[in-house]
mmCIF file with all atom_site columns, N, CA and C in Angstrom:
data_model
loop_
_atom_site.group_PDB
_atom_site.id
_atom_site.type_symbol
_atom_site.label_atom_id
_atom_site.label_alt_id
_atom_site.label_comp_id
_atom_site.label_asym_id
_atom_site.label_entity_id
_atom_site.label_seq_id
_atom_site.pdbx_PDB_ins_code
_atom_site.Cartn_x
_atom_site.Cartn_y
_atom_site.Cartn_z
_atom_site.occupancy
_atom_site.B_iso_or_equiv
_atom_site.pdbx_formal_charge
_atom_site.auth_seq_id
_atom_site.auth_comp_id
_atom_site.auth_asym_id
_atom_site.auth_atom_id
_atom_site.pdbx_PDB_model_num
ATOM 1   N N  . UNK B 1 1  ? 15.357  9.679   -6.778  1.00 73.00 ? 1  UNK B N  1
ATOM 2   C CA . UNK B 1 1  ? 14.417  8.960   -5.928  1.00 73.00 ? 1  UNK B CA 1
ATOM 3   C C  . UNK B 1 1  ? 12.985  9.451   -6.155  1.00 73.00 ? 1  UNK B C  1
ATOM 4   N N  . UNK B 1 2  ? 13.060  11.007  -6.509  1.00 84.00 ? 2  UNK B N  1
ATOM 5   C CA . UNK B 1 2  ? 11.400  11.250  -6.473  1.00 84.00 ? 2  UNK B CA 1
ATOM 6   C C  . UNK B 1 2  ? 10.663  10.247  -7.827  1.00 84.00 ? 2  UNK B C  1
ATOM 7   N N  . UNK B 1 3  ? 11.695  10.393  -8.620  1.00 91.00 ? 3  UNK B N  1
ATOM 8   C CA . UNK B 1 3  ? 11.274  9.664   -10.313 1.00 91.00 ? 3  UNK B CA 1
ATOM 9   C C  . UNK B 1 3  ? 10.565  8.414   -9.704  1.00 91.00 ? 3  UNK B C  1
ATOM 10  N N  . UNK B 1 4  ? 11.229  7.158   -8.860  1.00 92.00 ? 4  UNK B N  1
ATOM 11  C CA . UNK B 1 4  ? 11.084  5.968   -8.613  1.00 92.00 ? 4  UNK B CA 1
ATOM 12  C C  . UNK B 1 4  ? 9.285   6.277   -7.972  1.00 92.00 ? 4  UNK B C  1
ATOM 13  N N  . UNK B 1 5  ? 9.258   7.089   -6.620  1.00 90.00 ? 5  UNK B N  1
ATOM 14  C CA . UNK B 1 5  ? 8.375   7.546   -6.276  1.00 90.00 ? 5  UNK B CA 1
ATOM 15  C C  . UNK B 1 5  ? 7.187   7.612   -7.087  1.00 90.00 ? 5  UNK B C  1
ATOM 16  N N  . UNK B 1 6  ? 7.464   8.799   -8.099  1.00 95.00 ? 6  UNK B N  1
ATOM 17  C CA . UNK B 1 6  ? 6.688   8.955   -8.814  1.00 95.00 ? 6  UNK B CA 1
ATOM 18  C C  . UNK B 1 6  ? 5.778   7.341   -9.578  1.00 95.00 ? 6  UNK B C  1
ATOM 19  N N  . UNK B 1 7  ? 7.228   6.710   -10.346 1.00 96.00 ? 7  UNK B N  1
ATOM 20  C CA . UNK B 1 7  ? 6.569   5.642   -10.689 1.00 96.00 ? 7  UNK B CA 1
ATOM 21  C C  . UNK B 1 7  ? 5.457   4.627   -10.220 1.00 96.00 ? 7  UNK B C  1
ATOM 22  N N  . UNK B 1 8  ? 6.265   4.287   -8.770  1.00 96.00 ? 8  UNK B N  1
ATOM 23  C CA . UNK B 1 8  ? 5.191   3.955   -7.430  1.00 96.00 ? 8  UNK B CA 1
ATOM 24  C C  . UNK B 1 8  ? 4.031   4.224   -7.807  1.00 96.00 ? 8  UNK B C  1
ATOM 25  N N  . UNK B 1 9  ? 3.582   5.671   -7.942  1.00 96.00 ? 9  UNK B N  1
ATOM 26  C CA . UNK B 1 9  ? 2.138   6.251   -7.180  1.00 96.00 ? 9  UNK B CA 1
ATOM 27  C C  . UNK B 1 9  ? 1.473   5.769   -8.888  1.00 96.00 ? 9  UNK B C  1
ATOM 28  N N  . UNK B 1 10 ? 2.024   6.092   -9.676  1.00 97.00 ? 10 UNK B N  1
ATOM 29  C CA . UNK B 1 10 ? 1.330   6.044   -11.363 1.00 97.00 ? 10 UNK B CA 1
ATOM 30  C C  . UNK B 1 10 ? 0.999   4.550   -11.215 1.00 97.00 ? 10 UNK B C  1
ATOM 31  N N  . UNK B 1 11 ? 1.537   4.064   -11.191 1.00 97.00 ? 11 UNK B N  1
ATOM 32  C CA . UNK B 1 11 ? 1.155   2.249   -10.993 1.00 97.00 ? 11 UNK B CA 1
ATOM 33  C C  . UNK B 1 11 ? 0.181   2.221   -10.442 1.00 97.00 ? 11 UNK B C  1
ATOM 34  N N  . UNK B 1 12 ? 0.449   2.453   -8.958  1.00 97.00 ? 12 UNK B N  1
ATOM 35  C CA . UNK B 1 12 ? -1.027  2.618   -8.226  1.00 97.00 ? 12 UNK B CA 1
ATOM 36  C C  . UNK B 1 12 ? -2.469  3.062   -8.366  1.00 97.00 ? 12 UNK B C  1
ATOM 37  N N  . UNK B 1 13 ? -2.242  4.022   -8.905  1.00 97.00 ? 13 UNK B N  1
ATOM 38  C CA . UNK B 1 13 ? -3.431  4.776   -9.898  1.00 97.00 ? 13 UNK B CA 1
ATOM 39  C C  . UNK B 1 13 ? -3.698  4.101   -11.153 1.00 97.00 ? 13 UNK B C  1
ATOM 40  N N  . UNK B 1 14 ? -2.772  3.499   -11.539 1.00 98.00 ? 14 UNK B N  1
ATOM 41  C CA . UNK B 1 14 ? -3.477  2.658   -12.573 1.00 98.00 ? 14 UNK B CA 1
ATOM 42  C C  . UNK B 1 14 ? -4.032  1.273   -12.476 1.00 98.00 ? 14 UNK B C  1
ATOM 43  N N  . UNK B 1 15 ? -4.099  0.556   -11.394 1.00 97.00 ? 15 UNK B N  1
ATOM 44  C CA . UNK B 1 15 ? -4.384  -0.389  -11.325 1.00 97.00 ? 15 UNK B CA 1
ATOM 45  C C  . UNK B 1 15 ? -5.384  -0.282  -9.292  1.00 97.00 ? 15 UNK B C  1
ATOM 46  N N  . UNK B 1 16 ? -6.456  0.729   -9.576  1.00 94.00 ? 16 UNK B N  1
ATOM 47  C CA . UNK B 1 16 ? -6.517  0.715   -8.141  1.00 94.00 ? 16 UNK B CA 1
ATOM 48  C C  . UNK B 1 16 ? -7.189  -0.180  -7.391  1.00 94.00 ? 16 UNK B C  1
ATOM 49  N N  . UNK B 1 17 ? -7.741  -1.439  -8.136  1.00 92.00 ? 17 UNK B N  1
ATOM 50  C CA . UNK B 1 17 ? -8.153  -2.433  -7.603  1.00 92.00 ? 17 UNK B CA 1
ATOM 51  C C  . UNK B 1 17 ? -7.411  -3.482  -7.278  1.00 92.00 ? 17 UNK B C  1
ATOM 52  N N  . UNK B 1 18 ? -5.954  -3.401  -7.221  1.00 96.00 ? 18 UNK B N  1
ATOM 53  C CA . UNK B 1 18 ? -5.126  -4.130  -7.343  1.00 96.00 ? 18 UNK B CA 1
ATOM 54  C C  . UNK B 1 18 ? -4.012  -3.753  -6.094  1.00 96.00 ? 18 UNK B C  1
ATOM 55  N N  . UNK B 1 19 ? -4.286  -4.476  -4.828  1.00 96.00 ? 19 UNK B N  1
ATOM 56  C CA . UNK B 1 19 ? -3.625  -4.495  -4.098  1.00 96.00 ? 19 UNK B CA 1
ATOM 57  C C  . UNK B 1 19 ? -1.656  -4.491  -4.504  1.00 96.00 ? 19 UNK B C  1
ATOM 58  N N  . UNK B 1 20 ? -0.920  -5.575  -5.434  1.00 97.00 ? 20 UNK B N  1
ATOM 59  C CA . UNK B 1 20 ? 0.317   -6.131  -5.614  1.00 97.00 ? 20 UNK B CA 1
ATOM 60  C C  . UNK B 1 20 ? 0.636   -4.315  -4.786  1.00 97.00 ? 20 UNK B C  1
ATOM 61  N N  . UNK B 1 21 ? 0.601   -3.519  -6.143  1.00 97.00 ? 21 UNK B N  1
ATOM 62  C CA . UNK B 1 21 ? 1.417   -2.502  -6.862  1.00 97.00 ? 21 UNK B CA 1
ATOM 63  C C  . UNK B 1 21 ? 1.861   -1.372  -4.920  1.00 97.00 ? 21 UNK B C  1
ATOM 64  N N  . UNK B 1 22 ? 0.807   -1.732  -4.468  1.00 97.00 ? 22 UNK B N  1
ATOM 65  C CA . UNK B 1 22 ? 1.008   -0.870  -3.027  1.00 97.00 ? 22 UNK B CA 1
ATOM 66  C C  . UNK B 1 22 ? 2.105   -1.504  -1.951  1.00 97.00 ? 22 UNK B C  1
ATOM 67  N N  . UNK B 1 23 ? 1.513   -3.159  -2.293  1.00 97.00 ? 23 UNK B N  1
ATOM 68  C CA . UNK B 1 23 ? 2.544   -3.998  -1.619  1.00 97.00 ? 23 UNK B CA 1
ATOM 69  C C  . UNK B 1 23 ? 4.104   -3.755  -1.654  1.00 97.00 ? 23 UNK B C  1
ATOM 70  N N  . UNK B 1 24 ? 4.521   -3.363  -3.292  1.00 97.00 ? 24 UNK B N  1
ATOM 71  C CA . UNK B 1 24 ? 5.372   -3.502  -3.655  1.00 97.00 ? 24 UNK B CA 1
ATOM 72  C C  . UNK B 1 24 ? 6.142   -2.024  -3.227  1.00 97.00 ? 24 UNK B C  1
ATOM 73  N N  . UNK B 1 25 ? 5.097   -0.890  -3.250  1.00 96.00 ? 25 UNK B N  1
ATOM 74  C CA . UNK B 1 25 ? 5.673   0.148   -2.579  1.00 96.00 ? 25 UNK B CA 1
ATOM 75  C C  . UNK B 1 25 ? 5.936   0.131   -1.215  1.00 96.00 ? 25 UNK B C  1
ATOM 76  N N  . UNK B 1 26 ? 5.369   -0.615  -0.324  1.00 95.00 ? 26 UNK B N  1
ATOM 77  C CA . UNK B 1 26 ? 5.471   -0.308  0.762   1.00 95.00 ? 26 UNK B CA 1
ATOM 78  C C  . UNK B 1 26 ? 6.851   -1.669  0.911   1.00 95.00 ? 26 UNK B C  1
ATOM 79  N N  . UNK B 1 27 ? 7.027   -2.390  0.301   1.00 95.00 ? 27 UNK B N  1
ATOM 80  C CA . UNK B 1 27 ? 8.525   -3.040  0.400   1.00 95.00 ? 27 UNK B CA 1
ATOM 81  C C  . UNK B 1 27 ? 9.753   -2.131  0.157   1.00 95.00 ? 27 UNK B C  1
ATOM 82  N N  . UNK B 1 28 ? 9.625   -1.138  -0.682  1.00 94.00 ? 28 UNK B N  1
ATOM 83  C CA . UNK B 1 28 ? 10.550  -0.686  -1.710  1.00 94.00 ? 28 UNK B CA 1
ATOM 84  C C  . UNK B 1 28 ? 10.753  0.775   -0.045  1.00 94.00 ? 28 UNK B C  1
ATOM 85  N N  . UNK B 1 29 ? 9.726   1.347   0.541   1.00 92.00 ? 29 UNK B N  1
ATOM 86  C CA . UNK B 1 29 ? 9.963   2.406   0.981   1.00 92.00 ? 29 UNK B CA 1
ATOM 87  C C  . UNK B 1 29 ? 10.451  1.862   2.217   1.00 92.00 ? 29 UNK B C  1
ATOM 88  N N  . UNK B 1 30 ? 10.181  0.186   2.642   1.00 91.00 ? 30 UNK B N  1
ATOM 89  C CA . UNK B 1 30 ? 10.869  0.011   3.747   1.00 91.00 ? 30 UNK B CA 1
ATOM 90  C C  . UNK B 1 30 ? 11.894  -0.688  3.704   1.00 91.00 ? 30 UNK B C  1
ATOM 91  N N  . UNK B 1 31 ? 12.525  -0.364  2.549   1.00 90.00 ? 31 UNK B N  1
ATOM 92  C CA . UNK B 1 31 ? 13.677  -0.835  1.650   1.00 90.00 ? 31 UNK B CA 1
ATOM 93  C C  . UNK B 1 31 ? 15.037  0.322   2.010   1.00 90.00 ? 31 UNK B C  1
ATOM 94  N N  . UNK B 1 32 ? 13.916  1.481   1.989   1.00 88.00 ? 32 UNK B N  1
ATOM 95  C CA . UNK B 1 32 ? 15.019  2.957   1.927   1.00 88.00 ? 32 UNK B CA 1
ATOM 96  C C  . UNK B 1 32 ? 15.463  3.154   2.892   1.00 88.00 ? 32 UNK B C  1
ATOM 97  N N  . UNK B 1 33 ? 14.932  2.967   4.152   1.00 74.00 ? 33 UNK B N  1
ATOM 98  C CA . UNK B 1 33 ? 15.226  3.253   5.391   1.00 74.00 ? 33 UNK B CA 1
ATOM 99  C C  . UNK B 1 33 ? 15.004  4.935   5.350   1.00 74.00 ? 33 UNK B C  1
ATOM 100 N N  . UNK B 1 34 ? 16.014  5.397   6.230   1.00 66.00 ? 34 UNK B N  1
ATOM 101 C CA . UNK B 1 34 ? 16.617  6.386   6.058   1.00 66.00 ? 34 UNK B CA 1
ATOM 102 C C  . UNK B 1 34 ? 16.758  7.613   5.222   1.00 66.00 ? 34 UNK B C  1
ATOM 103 N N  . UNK B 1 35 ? 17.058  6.995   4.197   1.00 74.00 ? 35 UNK B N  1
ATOM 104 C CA . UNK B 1 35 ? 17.033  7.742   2.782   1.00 74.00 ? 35 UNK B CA 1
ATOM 105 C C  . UNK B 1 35 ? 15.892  8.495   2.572   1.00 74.00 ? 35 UNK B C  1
ATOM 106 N N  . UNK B 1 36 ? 14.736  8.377   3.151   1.00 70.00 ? 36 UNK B N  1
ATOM 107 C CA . UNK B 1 36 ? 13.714  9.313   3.055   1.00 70.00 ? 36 UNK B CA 1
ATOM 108 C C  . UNK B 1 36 ? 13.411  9.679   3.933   1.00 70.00 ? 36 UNK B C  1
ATOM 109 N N  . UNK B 1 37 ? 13.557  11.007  3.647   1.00 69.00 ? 37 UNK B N  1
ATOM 110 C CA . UNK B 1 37 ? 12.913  12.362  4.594   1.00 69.00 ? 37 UNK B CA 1
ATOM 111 C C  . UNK B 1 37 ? 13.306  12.166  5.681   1.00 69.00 ? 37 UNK B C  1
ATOM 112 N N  . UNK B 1 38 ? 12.343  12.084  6.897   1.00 74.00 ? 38 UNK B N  1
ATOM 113 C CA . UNK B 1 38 ? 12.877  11.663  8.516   1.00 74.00 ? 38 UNK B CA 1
ATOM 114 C C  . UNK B 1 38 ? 13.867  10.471  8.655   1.00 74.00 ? 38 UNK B C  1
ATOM 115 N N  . UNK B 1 39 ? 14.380  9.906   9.641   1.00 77.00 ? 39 UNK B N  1
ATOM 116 C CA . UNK B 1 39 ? 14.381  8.375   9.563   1.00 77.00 ? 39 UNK B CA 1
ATOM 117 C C  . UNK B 1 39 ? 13.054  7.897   9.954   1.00 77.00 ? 39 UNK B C  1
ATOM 118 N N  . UNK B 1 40 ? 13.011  6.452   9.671   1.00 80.00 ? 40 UNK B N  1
ATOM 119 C CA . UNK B 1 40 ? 11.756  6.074   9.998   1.00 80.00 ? 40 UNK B CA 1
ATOM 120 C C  . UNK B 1 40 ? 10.878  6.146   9.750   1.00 80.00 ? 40 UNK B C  1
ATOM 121 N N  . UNK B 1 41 ? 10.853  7.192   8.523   1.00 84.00 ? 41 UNK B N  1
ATOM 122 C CA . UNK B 1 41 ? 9.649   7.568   7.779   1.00 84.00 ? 41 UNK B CA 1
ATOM 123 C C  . UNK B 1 41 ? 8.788   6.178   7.004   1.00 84.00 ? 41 UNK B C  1
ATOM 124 N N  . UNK B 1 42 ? 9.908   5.702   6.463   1.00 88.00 ? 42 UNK B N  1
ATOM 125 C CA . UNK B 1 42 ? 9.463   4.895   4.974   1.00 88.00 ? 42 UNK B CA 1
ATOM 126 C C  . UNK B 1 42 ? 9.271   3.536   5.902   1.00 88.00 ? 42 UNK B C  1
ATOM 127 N N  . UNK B 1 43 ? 9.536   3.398   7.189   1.00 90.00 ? 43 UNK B N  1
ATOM 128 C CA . UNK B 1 43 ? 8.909   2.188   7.513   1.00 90.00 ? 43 UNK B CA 1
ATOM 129 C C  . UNK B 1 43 ? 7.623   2.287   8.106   1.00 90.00 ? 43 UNK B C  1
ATOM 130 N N  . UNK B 1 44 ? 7.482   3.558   9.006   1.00 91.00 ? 44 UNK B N  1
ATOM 131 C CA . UNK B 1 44 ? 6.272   3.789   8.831   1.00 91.00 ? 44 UNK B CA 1
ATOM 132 C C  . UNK B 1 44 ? 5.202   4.054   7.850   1.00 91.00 ? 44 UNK B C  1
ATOM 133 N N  . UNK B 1 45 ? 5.416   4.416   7.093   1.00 92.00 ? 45 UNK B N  1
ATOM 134 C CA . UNK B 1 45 ? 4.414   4.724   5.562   1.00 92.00 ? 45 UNK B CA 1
ATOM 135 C C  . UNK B 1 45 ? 4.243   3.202   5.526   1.00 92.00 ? 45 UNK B C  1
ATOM 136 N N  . UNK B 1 46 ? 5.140   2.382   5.494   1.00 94.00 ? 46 UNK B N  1
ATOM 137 C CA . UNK B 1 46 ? 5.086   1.242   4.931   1.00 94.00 ? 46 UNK B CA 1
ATOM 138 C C  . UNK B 1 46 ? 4.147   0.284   5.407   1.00 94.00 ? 46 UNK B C  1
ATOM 139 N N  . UNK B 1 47 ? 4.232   0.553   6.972   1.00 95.00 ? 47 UNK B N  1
ATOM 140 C CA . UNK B 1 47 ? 3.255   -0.221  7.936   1.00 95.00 ? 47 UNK B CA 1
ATOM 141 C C  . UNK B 1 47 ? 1.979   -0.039  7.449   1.00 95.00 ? 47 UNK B C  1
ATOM 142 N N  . UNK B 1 48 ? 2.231   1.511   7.637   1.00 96.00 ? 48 UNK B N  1
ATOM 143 C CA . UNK B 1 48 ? 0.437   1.908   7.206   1.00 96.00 ? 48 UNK B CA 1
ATOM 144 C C  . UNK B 1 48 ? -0.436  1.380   6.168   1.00 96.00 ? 48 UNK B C  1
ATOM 145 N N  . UNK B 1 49 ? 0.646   1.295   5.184   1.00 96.00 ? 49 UNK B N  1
ATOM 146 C CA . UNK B 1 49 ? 0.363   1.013   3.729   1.00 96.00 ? 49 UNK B CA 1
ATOM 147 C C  . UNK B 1 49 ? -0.346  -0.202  4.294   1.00 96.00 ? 49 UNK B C  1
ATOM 148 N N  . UNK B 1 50 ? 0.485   -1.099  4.981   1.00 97.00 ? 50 UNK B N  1
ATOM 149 C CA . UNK B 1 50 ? -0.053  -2.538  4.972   1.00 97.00 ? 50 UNK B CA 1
ATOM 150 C C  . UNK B 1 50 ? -1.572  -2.912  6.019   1.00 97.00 ? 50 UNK B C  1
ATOM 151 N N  . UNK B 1 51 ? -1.571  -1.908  6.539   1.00 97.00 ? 51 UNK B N  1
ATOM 152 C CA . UNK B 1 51 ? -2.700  -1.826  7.238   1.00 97.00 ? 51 UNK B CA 1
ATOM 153 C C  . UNK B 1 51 ? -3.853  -1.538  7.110   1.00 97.00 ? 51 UNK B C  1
ATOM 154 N N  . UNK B 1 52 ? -3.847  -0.666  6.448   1.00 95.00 ? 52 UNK B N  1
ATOM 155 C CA . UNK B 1 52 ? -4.595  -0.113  5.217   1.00 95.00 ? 52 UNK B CA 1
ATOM 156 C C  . UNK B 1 52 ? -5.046  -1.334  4.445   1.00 95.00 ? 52 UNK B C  1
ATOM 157 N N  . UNK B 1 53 ? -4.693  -1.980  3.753   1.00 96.00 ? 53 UNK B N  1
ATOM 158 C CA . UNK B 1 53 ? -4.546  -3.238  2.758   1.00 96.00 ? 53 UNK B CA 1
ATOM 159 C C  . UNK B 1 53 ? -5.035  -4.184  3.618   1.00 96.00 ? 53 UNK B C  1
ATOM 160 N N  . UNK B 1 54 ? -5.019  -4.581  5.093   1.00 95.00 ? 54 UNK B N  1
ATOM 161 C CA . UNK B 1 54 ? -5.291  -5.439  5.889   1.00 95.00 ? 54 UNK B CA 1
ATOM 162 C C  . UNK B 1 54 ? -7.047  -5.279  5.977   1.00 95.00 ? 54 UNK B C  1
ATOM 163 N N  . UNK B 1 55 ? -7.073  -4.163  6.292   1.00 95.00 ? 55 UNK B N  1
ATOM 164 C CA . UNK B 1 55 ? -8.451  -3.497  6.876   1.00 95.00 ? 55 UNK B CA 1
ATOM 165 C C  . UNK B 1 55 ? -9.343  -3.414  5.909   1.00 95.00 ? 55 UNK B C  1
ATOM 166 N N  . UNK B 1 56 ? -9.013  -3.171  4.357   1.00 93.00 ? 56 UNK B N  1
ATOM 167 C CA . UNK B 1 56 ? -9.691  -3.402  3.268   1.00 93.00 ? 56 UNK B CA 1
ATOM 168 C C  . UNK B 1 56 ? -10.270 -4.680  2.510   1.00 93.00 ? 56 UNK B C  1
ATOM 169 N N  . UNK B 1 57 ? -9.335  -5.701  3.178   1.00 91.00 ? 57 UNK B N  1
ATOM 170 C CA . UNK B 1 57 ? -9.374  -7.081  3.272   1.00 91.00 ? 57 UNK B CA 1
ATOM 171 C C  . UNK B 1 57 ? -10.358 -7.419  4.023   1.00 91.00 ? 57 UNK B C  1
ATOM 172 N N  . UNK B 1 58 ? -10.364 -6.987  5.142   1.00 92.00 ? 58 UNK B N  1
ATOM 173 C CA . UNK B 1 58 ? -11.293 -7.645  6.134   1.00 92.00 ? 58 UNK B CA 1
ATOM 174 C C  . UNK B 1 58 ? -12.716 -7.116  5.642   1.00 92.00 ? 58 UNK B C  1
ATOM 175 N N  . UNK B 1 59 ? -12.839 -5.640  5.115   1.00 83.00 ? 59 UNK B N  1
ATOM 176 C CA . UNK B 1 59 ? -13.962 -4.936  4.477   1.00 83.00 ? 59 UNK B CA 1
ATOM 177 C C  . UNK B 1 59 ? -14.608 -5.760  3.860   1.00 83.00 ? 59 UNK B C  1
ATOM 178 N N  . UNK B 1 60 ? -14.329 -5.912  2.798   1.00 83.00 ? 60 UNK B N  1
ATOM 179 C CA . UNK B 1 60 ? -14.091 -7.466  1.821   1.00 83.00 ? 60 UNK B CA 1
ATOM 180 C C  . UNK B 1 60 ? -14.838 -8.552  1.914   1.00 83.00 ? 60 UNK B C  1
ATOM 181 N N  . UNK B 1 61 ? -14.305 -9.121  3.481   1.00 83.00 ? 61 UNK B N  1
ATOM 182 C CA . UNK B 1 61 ? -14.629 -10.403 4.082   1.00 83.00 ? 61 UNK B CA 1
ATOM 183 C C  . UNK B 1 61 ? -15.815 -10.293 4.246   1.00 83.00 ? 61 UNK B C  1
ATOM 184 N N  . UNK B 1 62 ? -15.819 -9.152  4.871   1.00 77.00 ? 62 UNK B N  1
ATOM 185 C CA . UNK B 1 62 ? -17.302 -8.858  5.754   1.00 77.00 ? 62 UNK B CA 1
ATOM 186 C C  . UNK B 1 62 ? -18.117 -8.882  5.040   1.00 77.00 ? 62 UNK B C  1
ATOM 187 N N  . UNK B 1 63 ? -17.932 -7.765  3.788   1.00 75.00 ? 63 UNK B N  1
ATOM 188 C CA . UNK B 1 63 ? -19.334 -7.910  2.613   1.00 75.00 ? 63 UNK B CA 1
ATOM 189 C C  . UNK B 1 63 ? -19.185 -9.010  2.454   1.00 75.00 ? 63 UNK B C  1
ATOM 190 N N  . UNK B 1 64 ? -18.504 -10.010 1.189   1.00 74.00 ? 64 UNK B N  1
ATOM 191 C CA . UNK B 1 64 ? -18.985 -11.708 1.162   1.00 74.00 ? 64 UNK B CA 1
ATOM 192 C C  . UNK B 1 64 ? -19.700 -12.389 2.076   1.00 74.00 ? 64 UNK B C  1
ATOM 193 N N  . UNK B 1 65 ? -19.576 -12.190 3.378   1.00 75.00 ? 65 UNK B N  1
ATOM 194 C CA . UNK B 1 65 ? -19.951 -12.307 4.733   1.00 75.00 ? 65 UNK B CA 1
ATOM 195 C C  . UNK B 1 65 ? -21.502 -12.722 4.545   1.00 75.00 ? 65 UNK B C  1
ATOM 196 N N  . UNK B 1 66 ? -21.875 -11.609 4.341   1.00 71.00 ? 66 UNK B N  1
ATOM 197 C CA . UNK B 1 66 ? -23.422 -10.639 4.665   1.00 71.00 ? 66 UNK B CA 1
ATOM 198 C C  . UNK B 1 66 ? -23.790 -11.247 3.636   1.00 71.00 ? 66 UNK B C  1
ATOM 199 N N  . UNK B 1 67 ? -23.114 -10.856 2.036   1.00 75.00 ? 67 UNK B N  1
ATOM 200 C CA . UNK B 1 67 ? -23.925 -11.429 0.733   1.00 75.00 ? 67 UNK B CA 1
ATOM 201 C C  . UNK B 1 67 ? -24.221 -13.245 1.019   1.00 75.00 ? 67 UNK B C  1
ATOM 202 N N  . UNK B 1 68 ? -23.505 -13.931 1.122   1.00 72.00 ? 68 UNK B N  1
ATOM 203 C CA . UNK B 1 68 ? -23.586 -15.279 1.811   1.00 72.00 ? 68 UNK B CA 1
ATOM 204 C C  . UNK B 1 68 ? -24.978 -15.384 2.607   1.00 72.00 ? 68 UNK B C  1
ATOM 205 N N  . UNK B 1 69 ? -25.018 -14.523 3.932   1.00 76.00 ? 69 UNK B N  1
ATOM 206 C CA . UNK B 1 69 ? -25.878 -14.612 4.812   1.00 76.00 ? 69 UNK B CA 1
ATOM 207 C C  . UNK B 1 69 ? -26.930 -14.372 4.032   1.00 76.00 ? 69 UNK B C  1
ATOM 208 N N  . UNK B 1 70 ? -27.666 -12.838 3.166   1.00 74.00 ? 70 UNK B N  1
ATOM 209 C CA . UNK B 1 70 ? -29.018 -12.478 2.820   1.00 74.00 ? 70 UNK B CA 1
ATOM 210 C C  . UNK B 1 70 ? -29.379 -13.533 1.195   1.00 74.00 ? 70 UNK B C  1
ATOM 211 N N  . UNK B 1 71 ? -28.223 -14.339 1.211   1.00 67.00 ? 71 UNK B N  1
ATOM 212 C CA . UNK B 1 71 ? -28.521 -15.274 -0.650  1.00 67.00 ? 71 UNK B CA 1
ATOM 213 C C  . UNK B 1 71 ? -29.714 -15.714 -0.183  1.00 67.00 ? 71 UNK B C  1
#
């Protein structure tokens, strides 16, 4: 499992403008349930993950936002 892990995070780092690859971890860890570490762990990570990703989105919005507004 750490190998898979591992793979996870290398993806991520390689593509860090690229939301998919986090998505796909945070499916895969709330995939495990259990299987990692605490229970409940990997669905929480997972949430976060996506929240994270939500909030960066909206970051996002906001600049286009503003650039829109000062054109």
């Amino acid at each position: 499992m750490q190998a898979e892990v591992r793979a996870f995070l290398q993806r991520i780092r390689a593509y860090p403008d690229d939301d998919a690859p986090r998505l796909v971890f945070a499916d895969w860890l709330e995939e495990q349930g259990g299987r990692l570490s605490a229970p409940g762990w990997g669905r929480r990570r997972a949430e976060f993950i996506r929240v994270q990703l939500a909030l960066a989105q909206l970051d996002r919005e906001d600049a286009a936002a503003d650039a829109d507004f000062l054109a």
